[in-house]
Amino acid sequence: MISKKIPKERRVILKNADNPSYSNKITCYIKEGGYDVLKKSIKKKPEEIGEEVLKSGVRGRGGAGFPTGMKWKFLDRKSGKPIYLICNADESEPGTFKDRQIIHKDPHQLIEGMMISAYAIQAKQAFIYIRAEFFEGAKILNRAIAEAKAKGFCGENILGSGYSCDLVVHRGAGAYICGEETGLIESLEGKRPNPRIKPPYFPAVLGLYQCPTIVNNVETLCNVKHIMEMGGETFSKIGKPNNTGTRIWCVSGQVKNPGYFEFECGALTLGEMIYDVCGGLLPGRTLQAVIPGGSSAKILRADERFKGTHKDGTDFDWGIEDIPLDFDGPMAAGTMSGSGGIVVMDDTVDMVEAMANINAFYAHESCGQCTPCREGSLWMKKISSRMCSGDAREEDADLLLSVANQIEGRTICAFGEAAAWPTQSFVKKFRKDFLKKAKTQKRKKDSLQLI
Amino acid sequence: MKLTEDTIQKIDEVISRYPDKRSASLMVIHLVQEELGAVDLEASEWIADLLDLQPINIRELITFYPMLRETPWGETHVRVCRTLPCALRGSYATCKKLEEKLHVKEGCVSSDGKHSIEFMECLADCGEGPVVMVGDQTFENIDEGKAAKLAQLILDDKVADTKEFTSYEKAVESIQSSKS
Ligand SMILES: Cc1cc2nc3c(=O)[nH]c(=O)nc-3n(C[C@H](O)[C@H](O)[C@H](O)COP(=O)(O)O)c2cc1C
Ligand code: SF4
Ligand code: FES
C-alpha cells in the first residue's frame, strides 16, 4: 500500500495562537499586523463590508451553518431602532472547545473581527456573551478590550472615523440553553433564558430589546477579519463551493491524540482526521462510532455505508472514513457538522451507557418551557439510566424512540431536535446493544463507567 | 447585608455598561456571589431594589442558572466534567476518587465547610479530558491517579503552587517576563 501523506493543517484563525512566543497582549497582536484590517475597513462604506462577507460565502460556525452575509442582509434597517451585535461565546455543546482557544490565546483577533462587523452593520453597541466557566477568558477579554479602547480600536470615535461602538463582556451562569441565540438574548436582557419563538422573533428583526440584532459565533466573527484582509472573492476560493474557508475541528474521546485542528473545508475526510491527524485509536481497539458535530449530531456507526446523490448530480457511496469534513459531507451522511466537535468511540464503549450520558445532559439543560422537551428529555434520561442499572427491558428501545419522536418538531427552539437526535440515532443504529442490555443487564466488558 | 466598597463600586460600573438596567442582573449577581459565596433572599431583595425590579426577578435567575447559589459551596469548590467526551476518558472514576479523598459527595459540601464537589456538564475543554476545575483554575487530563494527587494538593492547600493547570493568563505573563 502507498503510504499516505498526513493532511496538512491550514491555520488562518489559529495562525498565531499556539506560537510559543505569541501572547494575548495587544503589543504582540499589533506586531503581527493586528488591527490593520480594521483601519482599512473603517474607511470603506459599511455596505461594502457586507458585500464582501456575502461574496465570501462564509457560513456560521456556531452550529447551524447559516450564511453570515445573508443573515446580515436580513437586518431590519428601516425600523430606525438601534442595532446590536452579539458574539456568541457560550461554547457549551459537548465536544466543542475551539472558541476557548481563540478567547484565551488570541482575544484581539476576536475584538478586531467584532469591530469590523459592528461597523458593517452599524451597531450601536456590541456584546460578548461568554459562558461563566471561562473565568479567565472573561478576564482576558476585559483586559484586551481595555487595551483596544486605549488605542482607539473600540469605544468612542473609533480611529477618528466618527463611528462609536462600545464592547461589553457579559457572563452567563452555566446554562447550555444560553447558547441558543434567542435564549442568549433573553439572558442578556436579565431574564430567564427561555428561547423565543421564530417567527416572529428572528433576532435580525426583533432581537435584543426588540431591536435588530446580529448573533454570531466567535469563529465566525474572526473570519470576518480574514475576509476583509484577503477579500471576499479570495476567501471564497478556500475550501469548496458552499463550504468556504477553514474550519476548526475539535476531536475528543478515544483517539491517541485528541485536539483541535484547523483545515480548509473539505480538505480531509473523517478517516484521515481520526487515523492520520489524531494518530488513530488506542492500541488494540477498533472504531465503533463517531459523533461528528457535537453531542446533538446524529451518531455514525463505523460499519455504515452512506449512499446518495449530491446536489450537482454526482453519486456518492461512502464508508464512515470517506465522509468529507466540511458542512455538506456530514449532512449527506444524514447527520451534521454542527459545531465541529468530533467525538470518537472505540469498540469498548457500552452504547447504552453512552446514550444515557448524553440524555442526562439534555435533561439537565432543557429550559422547561415546552412540555415535549421538558418531559421528554427527562423521561429519556430516566429510561436510559434505568437500563444501565439492572432494569433494562426489551421494549425500552421502542419506548425511547417513541419519546424522542414526540419531541422533534414540537418545540419552540432547536434544543428539542438536539435532544431527540442522539436517542433516535443511537436506538436505530445500535438496537442490538439495547436488546442485549435487556438480556444481560451488564455493562459491556471493557467499557468505562459512563453514567 | 454588607458588601465591600470595592464590590459596590464594581456593581455601579457594571450597571452603567448596559442600555437597560435589568440587563446587569446576572453580572451584579456574580459580583455579589463572588463576595458572599451565595445570594440569599436578603441579597436578592437588595439587588432587585438596586435595579428597580421585584425580588422574584432575581430569585427566578438564581433558581434557574446552575452556577448561581442560594447557599455557598465549600471554601474550595471542585468541578468535575461529567459529559461524554470526558466520561470516555474516565471522568466518573475521577469524580469518585475526589469524593473519596476529600470526604464529600458530589453535589454536597463537607461538614467543615472546606470542600465541595460538583459533577458538571461539559466545560468546553473536551480534548484534554477528564477536566477538573478547582476554584477558577482548570486542570486537564485528570485521570483517577492524578485525581488522588490533586486531592492531596487541595487538602494541603497547595493547589496554587502546582504548575499542572492551564492558565493562559499566567502563561502569557511568563513569556513577557522572560523576554524583558
Ligand atoms: C440548544 C442550542 C445551543 C447552542 N449553543 C451554541 C453555542 O454554544 N455557541 C454558538 O456559537 N452557537 C450555539 N448555538 C447556535 C446559535 O443559536 C446561533 O445559531 C449561532 O450563535 C449563530 O452564529 P453563527 O451564525 O455565527 O453560527 C446553539 C443553538 C442551539 C439550538
Ligand atoms: S425546546 Fe426545550 S430548551 Fe427549547 S424552548 Fe422548548 S423547553 Fe426550552
Ligand atoms: S466533555 Fe468534559 S470538557 Fe467537554
XYZ file of C-alpha atoms and ligand atoms in Angstrom:
674
model
C 0.000 0.000 0.000
C 1.196 3.504 -0.775
C 1.932 5.323 2.431
C -0.483 8.162 2.998
C 0.523 11.757 3.432
C -0.736 13.268 6.644
C -3.046 16.122 5.606
C -1.567 19.492 6.456
C -3.398 21.991 8.609
C -4.120 25.388 7.148
C -4.149 27.753 10.045
C -5.826 31.063 9.334
C -7.651 31.773 12.565
C -5.275 29.832 14.777
C -2.238 31.124 12.910
C -0.604 32.590 15.968
C -2.484 31.047 18.866
C -0.060 28.252 19.652
C 3.123 30.020 18.720
C 5.178 29.828 21.934
C 6.466 33.382 21.545
C 2.983 34.822 20.900
C 0.991 36.328 23.739
C -2.564 37.547 24.108
C -1.432 41.131 24.762
C -2.144 43.917 22.296
C 1.532 44.713 21.656
C 2.051 41.240 20.308
C -1.091 41.365 18.195
C -0.140 44.696 16.655
C 3.358 43.446 15.904
C 1.750 40.714 13.787
C -0.192 43.298 11.799
C -3.180 43.316 14.124
C -5.882 45.971 13.689
C -4.555 46.893 10.219
C -7.655 45.333 8.698
C -9.896 47.405 10.971
C -8.038 50.548 9.895
C -8.597 49.616 6.268
C -12.219 48.554 6.710
C -13.403 51.572 8.619
C -12.540 53.728 5.618
C -14.953 51.737 3.456
C -18.716 52.119 3.314
C -20.414 49.736 5.757
C -22.375 48.117 2.900
C -19.141 47.237 1.120
C -18.095 45.069 4.060
C -21.434 43.307 3.982
C -20.927 42.664 0.264
C -17.503 41.137 0.845
C -18.894 38.872 3.574
C -21.704 37.814 1.261
C -19.226 37.145 -1.553
C -17.005 35.088 0.739
C -19.810 32.585 1.212
C -18.801 32.144 4.842
C -21.267 30.084 6.865
C -21.811 30.406 10.611
C -19.536 28.340 12.799
C -21.901 28.141 15.791
C -23.810 25.067 14.698
C -26.465 25.791 12.111
C -24.087 26.827 9.320
C -26.274 29.660 8.062
C -24.559 32.011 5.564
C -23.365 35.031 7.509
C -23.674 37.567 4.703
C -27.292 36.554 4.208
C -28.031 36.852 7.930
C -26.654 40.379 7.883
C -28.861 41.231 4.908
C -31.953 40.273 6.898
C -31.246 43.070 9.365
C -34.198 45.369 9.672
C -32.551 48.727 8.968
C -35.747 50.576 8.206
C -37.171 50.457 11.699
C -34.817 53.206 12.840
C -34.192 51.308 16.062
C -30.625 50.858 17.308
C -28.809 47.775 16.025
C -26.863 45.411 18.281
C -24.097 42.903 17.667
C -23.652 39.887 19.938
C -20.785 37.443 19.895
C -21.919 34.003 20.999
C -19.067 32.773 23.196
C -21.230 30.417 25.216
C -19.451 27.365 23.756
C -21.339 24.658 25.574
C -22.066 21.946 23.015
C -20.370 18.814 24.417
C -17.319 18.020 22.298
C -16.590 21.630 21.287
C -13.581 23.585 22.531
C -12.482 25.807 19.650
C -13.749 29.186 20.841
C -11.837 28.588 24.080
C -8.573 28.671 22.133
C -9.365 31.967 20.395
C -10.671 33.715 23.503
C -7.742 32.755 25.683
C -4.885 32.873 23.217
C -5.826 35.478 20.618
C -8.592 37.708 22.040
C -7.645 40.709 19.913
C -8.413 38.813 16.737
C -11.985 38.404 18.004
C -12.189 42.066 19.013
C -10.939 43.192 15.608
C -13.392 40.883 13.838
C -16.185 42.200 16.037
C -15.400 45.862 15.498
C -15.297 45.364 11.724
C -18.621 43.525 11.896
C -20.120 46.131 14.218
C -19.137 48.880 11.810
C -20.504 46.905 8.874
C -23.931 46.549 10.456
C -23.637 49.978 12.132
C -24.185 48.534 15.571
C -24.784 50.919 18.423
C -23.255 48.538 20.929
C -21.644 45.099 20.894
C -21.653 42.324 23.489
C -19.629 39.195 24.046
C -21.768 36.607 25.831
C -19.248 34.268 27.454
C -20.011 31.155 29.498
C -19.286 31.708 33.181
C -16.993 28.681 33.427
C -14.449 30.670 31.388
C -13.431 32.734 34.434
C -10.057 33.507 32.975
C -11.438 34.014 29.483
C -13.700 36.820 30.717
C -10.758 38.468 32.469
C -8.589 38.191 29.370
C -11.322 39.707 27.196
C -11.920 42.570 29.603
C -8.242 43.364 29.689
C -7.965 43.100 25.916
C -10.933 45.434 25.426
C -9.366 47.982 27.754
C -6.145 47.760 25.728
C -8.042 48.167 22.460
C -10.011 51.139 23.837
C -6.830 52.882 24.919
C -5.578 52.652 21.352
C -8.848 53.816 19.811
C -9.826 50.481 18.247
C -13.132 50.369 20.036
C -15.348 52.657 22.106
C -15.720 56.328 21.233
C -14.882 57.614 17.757
C -13.006 54.571 16.523
C -9.757 55.567 14.795
C -11.142 59.033 14.281
C -13.841 57.779 11.939
C -16.714 59.290 13.872
C -18.168 55.811 14.415
C -18.503 54.734 18.062
C -19.289 51.328 19.452
C -18.776 50.089 22.958
C -17.899 46.454 23.558
C -19.174 44.769 26.731
C -18.360 41.335 28.163
C -21.403 39.638 29.659
C -21.013 36.415 31.622
C -23.581 33.628 31.604
C -24.084 31.329 34.569
C -23.726 27.728 33.465
C -26.797 27.124 31.298
C -26.381 25.434 27.873
C -29.581 26.990 26.559
C -27.920 30.421 26.639
C -26.071 29.265 23.513
C -29.343 29.287 21.585
C -29.448 32.793 20.178
C -32.861 33.873 21.427
C -32.249 32.269 24.824
C -28.998 34.192 24.883
C -30.834 37.430 24.161
C -33.334 36.829 26.982
C -30.400 36.098 29.278
C -28.666 39.289 28.208
C -31.847 41.197 28.993
C -31.589 39.894 32.547
C -34.341 37.313 32.272
C -34.571 33.539 32.376
C -33.087 32.303 29.113
C -36.314 30.905 27.696
C -35.865 30.882 23.915
C -38.327 32.914 21.842
C -40.464 31.538 19.099
C -39.388 32.169 15.494
C -41.237 33.687 13.742
C -41.694 36.456 14.742
C -38.624 36.768 16.957
C -35.841 36.478 14.405
C -33.007 38.376 16.089
C -32.222 40.297 12.888
C -35.676 41.867 13.195
C -36.730 41.584 16.833
C -33.667 40.801 18.918
C -32.125 42.438 21.957
C -34.631 44.903 23.471
C -36.819 44.090 20.442
C -34.238 45.788 18.247
C -32.499 44.328 15.176
C -29.629 42.178 16.416
C -26.948 40.019 14.845
C -25.742 36.999 16.819
C -22.620 35.299 15.517
C -20.238 32.703 16.845
C -16.661 33.549 17.923
C -15.080 31.731 14.986
C -17.494 33.349 12.511
C -16.597 36.850 13.686
C -12.884 36.088 13.464
C -13.476 35.014 9.871
C -14.839 38.471 9.066
C -11.412 39.894 9.769
C -9.786 37.473 7.341
C -12.444 38.087 4.710
C -11.693 41.794 4.826
C -7.978 41.108 4.783
C -7.959 38.906 1.702
C -11.221 39.995 0.061
C -14.425 38.011 -0.179
C -13.536 36.612 -3.581
C -10.201 35.152 -2.421
C -11.786 33.797 0.758
C -14.446 32.043 -1.282
C -11.705 30.059 -3.044
C -10.546 28.499 0.227
C -12.283 25.214 0.817
C -15.083 24.173 -1.537
C -18.081 25.922 -3.097
C -20.799 26.355 -0.450
C -18.208 25.256 2.152
C -15.773 28.139 2.110
C -12.959 28.989 4.448
C -11.268 26.899 7.080
C -12.862 25.144 9.999
C -11.538 24.337 13.422
C -12.398 20.728 14.231
C -12.294 19.531 17.827
C -11.580 15.841 18.269
C -12.242 14.226 21.631
C -12.887 10.796 23.043
C -10.902 7.691 22.319
C -8.174 8.618 19.851
C -4.460 8.672 20.591
C -4.010 12.410 20.114
C -7.195 14.401 20.606
C -7.115 18.129 19.993
C -8.239 20.977 17.743
C -7.131 21.284 14.145
C -7.796 23.918 11.511
C -8.242 22.714 7.961
C -9.681 24.083 4.762
C -13.254 22.891 4.468
C -13.314 19.532 2.731
C -9.500 19.194 2.785
C -9.697 15.863 4.541
C -12.057 13.041 5.399
C -13.250 11.822 8.756
C -10.998 8.790 8.370
C -7.920 10.920 7.719
C -8.783 13.031 10.733
C -9.072 10.037 13.049
C -6.251 7.862 11.746
C -3.701 10.293 10.320
C -4.156 13.527 12.210
C -5.146 12.096 15.596
C -2.913 9.036 15.433
C -5.737 6.506 15.304
C -7.320 4.596 18.129
C -5.761 3.323 21.330
C -3.714 0.107 20.919
C -5.803 -2.967 20.190
C -9.062 -1.042 19.729
C -11.260 -0.696 16.689
C -13.664 2.061 15.750
C -17.264 1.637 16.848
C -18.929 5.012 16.369
C -18.378 8.715 15.802
C -20.487 11.733 16.686
C -19.383 14.272 14.080
C -20.722 17.640 15.208
C -21.145 17.916 18.949
C -23.388 15.705 21.070
C -26.562 16.941 19.331
C -25.497 15.474 15.984
C -26.728 12.037 14.968
C -24.230 9.299 15.668
C -22.491 7.371 12.871
C -21.805 3.646 13.147
C -18.363 2.509 11.983
C -19.695 -0.072 9.510
C -22.471 2.047 7.966
C -22.491 2.952 4.298
C -23.822 6.247 3.058
C -25.214 6.417 -0.437
C -26.937 9.165 -2.323
C -26.720 11.861 -4.933
C -25.104 15.264 -4.450
C -26.864 18.448 -5.478
C -24.661 18.557 -8.588
C -25.979 15.174 -9.705
C -22.946 13.042 -8.860
C -23.434 9.900 -6.782
C -21.577 9.041 -3.614
C -21.071 5.787 -1.763
C -19.085 6.356 1.411
C -17.893 4.392 4.358
C -17.636 6.375 7.576
C -13.966 7.152 6.918
C -14.795 8.677 3.500
C -17.058 11.430 4.772
C -15.527 14.799 3.809
C -15.072 17.196 6.691
C -16.997 20.264 5.643
C -20.600 21.385 6.054
C -22.226 19.291 3.333
C -20.367 15.988 3.854
C -21.769 15.048 7.265
C -25.140 16.400 6.097
C -25.118 13.974 3.150
C -24.387 11.185 5.647
C -27.599 12.027 7.493
C -26.036 13.947 10.341
C -24.378 17.374 10.662
C -21.022 19.024 11.189
C -22.689 21.241 13.815
C -20.121 22.959 15.980
C -17.250 20.810 14.704
C -16.992 18.614 17.801
C -15.973 15.112 16.715
C -16.419 12.522 19.479
C -14.760 9.178 18.774
C -15.843 5.915 20.416
C -13.963 2.637 20.120
C -15.239 -0.922 20.406
C -15.073 -0.987 24.213
C -17.837 1.595 24.641
C -21.178 0.485 26.039
C -23.504 2.340 23.690
C -26.487 2.279 26.035
C -24.430 3.964 28.748
C -23.067 6.474 26.230
C -26.615 7.387 25.309
C -27.659 7.608 28.937
C -24.778 10.047 29.474
C -25.971 12.268 26.635
C -29.591 12.055 27.754
C -28.585 13.183 31.243
C -27.054 16.263 29.652
C -30.221 17.236 27.782
C -32.485 16.520 30.743
C -30.290 18.821 32.840
C -30.229 21.604 30.264
C -33.809 21.849 28.961
C -35.166 25.291 29.798
C -38.511 23.699 30.562
C -40.952 25.898 28.670
C -42.146 23.300 26.124
C -43.791 20.213 27.547
C -42.412 17.726 24.967
C -38.852 18.867 25.591
C -39.041 19.235 29.372
C -40.863 15.939 29.982
C -39.374 14.030 27.072
C -35.744 14.768 27.845
C -36.334 13.791 31.456
C -38.045 10.537 30.502
C -35.306 9.642 28.037
C -32.784 10.148 30.804
C -34.815 8.101 33.276
C -35.378 5.221 30.878
C -31.802 5.048 29.652
C -30.360 5.343 33.174
C -32.690 2.621 34.394
C -31.476 0.431 31.548
C -27.963 0.861 32.880
C -28.799 -0.006 36.466
C -30.059 -3.542 36.029
C -33.644 -2.911 34.940
C -33.427 -2.853 31.158
C -36.484 -4.178 29.315
C -36.747 -5.413 25.798
C -39.374 -2.841 24.904
C -37.227 0.100 26.093
C -35.659 0.683 22.697
C -39.033 1.385 21.124
C -40.209 3.325 24.125
C -37.166 5.611 23.844
C -37.762 6.090 20.141
C -41.378 6.949 20.708
C -40.479 9.595 23.309
C -37.795 11.106 21.065
C -40.147 11.192 18.081
C -42.685 13.123 20.117
C -40.161 15.867 20.885
C -38.780 16.506 17.405
C -40.586 19.299 15.597
C -42.864 20.136 18.519
C -40.820 22.691 20.398
C -40.052 26.390 20.479
C -36.334 26.045 19.835
C -33.923 23.622 18.172
C -32.940 22.175 21.551
C -35.830 19.780 21.008
C -34.111 18.309 17.936
C -30.736 18.407 19.705
C -32.209 16.255 22.465
C -34.128 13.886 20.172
C -31.481 13.196 17.513
C -28.991 11.360 19.735
C -31.653 8.972 21.037
C -33.194 8.411 17.618
C -29.847 7.618 16.030
C -28.422 5.545 18.898
C -31.508 3.354 19.110
C -31.818 2.891 15.358
C -28.155 2.140 14.773
C -27.362 0.190 17.934
C -30.666 -1.595 18.527
C -28.808 -4.869 19.127
C -26.952 -3.320 22.047
C -30.220 -2.163 23.568
C -31.759 -5.631 23.252
C -28.632 -7.248 24.646
C -28.723 -4.917 27.622
C -32.193 -6.235 28.431
C -30.877 -9.799 28.335
C -27.632 -9.423 30.299
C -28.261 -6.288 32.404
C -24.499 -5.824 32.384
C -22.076 -3.144 31.256
C -20.039 -4.150 28.231
C -16.885 -5.882 29.439
C -14.180 -3.236 28.950
C -16.327 -0.138 28.916
C -15.649 2.671 31.354
C -18.490 3.815 33.557
C -20.367 6.441 31.547
C -23.419 7.089 33.671
C -26.159 42.653 54.106
C -22.676 44.066 53.845
C -20.612 44.451 50.711
C -17.181 45.986 50.454
C -16.731 49.421 48.942
C -14.828 47.770 46.115
C -17.730 45.495 45.189
C -20.220 48.364 45.363
C -18.053 50.345 43.004
C -17.767 47.439 40.582
C -21.534 46.999 40.693
C -22.121 50.660 39.828
C -19.662 50.407 36.972
C -21.267 47.238 35.595
C -24.765 48.738 35.623
C -23.557 51.719 33.611
C -22.482 49.445 30.745
C -25.999 48.462 29.722
C -28.685 50.453 27.924
C -31.195 48.832 30.265
C -30.598 48.345 33.981
C -32.200 44.924 34.113
C -29.538 43.576 31.748
C -26.992 43.979 34.520
C -28.795 41.415 36.716
C -26.506 38.470 36.012
C -23.319 40.475 36.326
C -24.465 42.061 39.588
C -25.440 38.655 40.953
C -21.984 37.353 40.018
C -20.311 40.202 41.889
C -22.455 39.697 44.980
C -21.947 35.953 44.878
C -18.189 36.322 44.480
C -18.085 38.246 47.722
C -20.743 36.463 49.791
C -20.486 32.976 48.304
C -24.232 32.892 47.652
C -27.211 35.109 47.005
C -29.828 34.582 49.700
C -33.247 36.161 49.951
C -31.916 39.322 51.560
C -29.279 39.731 48.868
C -31.886 39.133 46.160
C -34.075 41.852 47.610
C -31.142 44.210 47.758
C -30.198 43.566 44.115
C -33.825 43.877 42.978
C -34.106 47.206 44.738
C -30.919 48.432 43.136
C -32.106 47.508 39.638
C -35.717 48.687 40.124
C -37.007 45.129 39.884
C -39.113 42.818 42.013
C -37.252 40.258 44.162
C -38.816 37.471 42.070
C -36.940 38.798 39.015
C -33.681 37.994 40.776
C -34.882 34.822 42.507
C -36.001 33.342 39.193
C -32.474 33.708 37.866
C -30.822 32.195 40.916
C -33.118 29.180 40.821
C -32.577 28.706 37.077
C -28.851 29.040 36.444
C -26.710 26.137 37.649
C -23.860 28.377 38.735
C -25.922 30.709 40.912
C -26.292 29.709 44.541
C -28.661 30.261 47.441
C -26.179 28.650 49.836
C -22.400 28.735 49.435
C -20.200 25.942 48.145
C -17.197 24.931 50.244
C -14.143 27.164 50.587
C -12.517 25.130 47.845
C -15.030 24.159 45.198
C -14.105 21.378 42.786
C -15.890 20.974 39.461
C -15.528 17.726 37.537
C -16.760 17.378 33.971
C -19.337 14.612 33.573
C -20.283 14.782 29.900
C -19.496 12.085 27.290
C -16.065 13.120 25.929
C -14.667 13.367 29.458
C -16.545 10.245 30.586
C -14.946 8.333 27.690
C -11.632 9.143 29.304
C -12.601 8.199 32.823
C -14.249 11.207 34.491
C -16.605 9.043 36.569
C -13.589 7.377 38.199
C -12.002 10.822 38.631
C -15.073 12.110 40.425
C -15.254 9.051 42.689
C -11.597 9.379 43.638
C -12.046 13.046 44.518
C -15.153 12.233 46.580
C -13.243 9.563 48.445
C -10.153 11.679 49.142
C -11.956 14.892 50.021
C -14.599 13.037 52.039
C -17.503 14.724 50.352
C -20.150 13.525 47.887
C -20.644 15.361 44.611
C -23.326 17.991 44.929
C -22.522 18.425 48.632
C -20.346 20.499 50.951
C -18.123 18.783 53.550
C -19.299 19.106 57.134
C -16.471 21.511 57.987
C -17.441 23.686 55.012
C -13.990 23.379 53.485
C -14.612 21.319 50.368
C -17.353 20.722 47.861
C -17.591 18.815 44.609
C -19.882 19.363 41.657
C -20.270 16.996 38.705
C -20.690 19.492 35.848
C -21.841 19.418 32.258
C -19.225 19.952 29.508
C -16.571 22.538 30.415
C -15.514 23.094 26.769
C -12.061 21.578 27.057
C -13.022 18.070 25.934
C -9.768 17.287 24.118
C -7.934 17.311 27.439
C -10.417 15.344 29.496
C -11.101 14.433 32.186
C -11.291 18.119 33.033
C -11.387 19.332 36.633
C -11.672 22.893 37.887
C -10.529 23.924 41.340
C -11.973 27.357 42.006
C -11.226 29.330 38.828
C -8.361 27.144 37.662
C -8.622 24.441 35.040
C -6.739 21.162 35.331
C -6.521 18.882 32.332
C -6.180 15.125 31.807
C -7.011 14.341 35.418
C -7.385 10.583 35.410
C -8.013 8.601 38.568
C -4.355 8.574 39.554
C -3.868 12.288 39.038
C -7.122 12.956 40.856
C -5.640 11.403 44.000
C -2.623 13.709 43.721
C -4.779 16.741 43.016
C -6.933 15.941 46.055
C -3.811 15.808 48.200
C -2.726 19.223 46.910
C -6.168 20.549 47.784
C -6.010 19.058 51.280
C -2.523 20.526 51.792
C -3.675 23.888 50.452
C -1.003 23.786 47.770
C -3.025 23.974 44.564
C -1.778 27.480 43.839
C 1.829 26.237 43.737
C 1.345 23.476 41.230
C 2.245 24.061 37.611
C -0.071 21.397 36.340
C -3.073 23.513 35.410
C -3.705 25.511 32.277
C -3.579 29.195 32.919
C -3.393 31.256 29.778
C -3.014 34.468 31.752
C -0.051 33.096 33.668
C 1.450 31.506 30.590
C 1.377 34.909 28.960
C 2.929 36.648 31.917
C 5.803 34.205 31.938
C 6.537 34.905 28.273
C 6.594 38.623 28.898
C 8.946 38.383 31.845
C 11.356 36.004 30.147
C 11.605 38.372 27.186
C 12.247 41.592 29.004
C -29.547 24.369 22.005
C -28.618 25.228 21.215
C -27.369 25.562 21.725
C -26.492 26.355 21.004
N -25.287 26.651 21.546
C -24.431 27.458 20.850
C -23.168 27.801 21.396
O -22.805 27.378 22.495
N -22.354 28.623 20.675
C -22.719 29.110 19.443
O -21.965 29.848 18.850
N -23.915 28.795 18.914
C -24.777 27.985 19.578
N -25.999 27.688 19.037
C -26.354 28.273 17.734
C -26.942 29.674 17.924
O -28.331 29.588 18.172
C -26.758 30.543 16.705
O -27.263 29.863 15.602
C -25.327 30.919 16.427
O -24.746 31.525 17.532
C -25.277 31.823 15.255
O -23.958 32.134 14.947
P -23.324 31.740 13.555
O -24.289 32.141 12.503
O -22.070 32.522 13.532
O -23.108 30.264 13.597
C -26.883 26.852 19.745
C -28.128 26.518 19.226
C -28.990 25.714 19.946
C -30.313 25.374 19.355
S -37.223 23.141 23.105
Fe -36.598 22.765 25.212
S -34.954 24.225 25.526
Fe -36.051 24.937 23.676
S -37.575 26.362 24.437
Fe -38.555 24.368 24.439
S -38.220 23.560 26.524
Fe -36.809 25.235 26.211
S -16.919 16.859 27.971
Fe -15.586 17.455 29.529
S -14.907 19.368 28.850
Fe -16.330 18.799 27.313
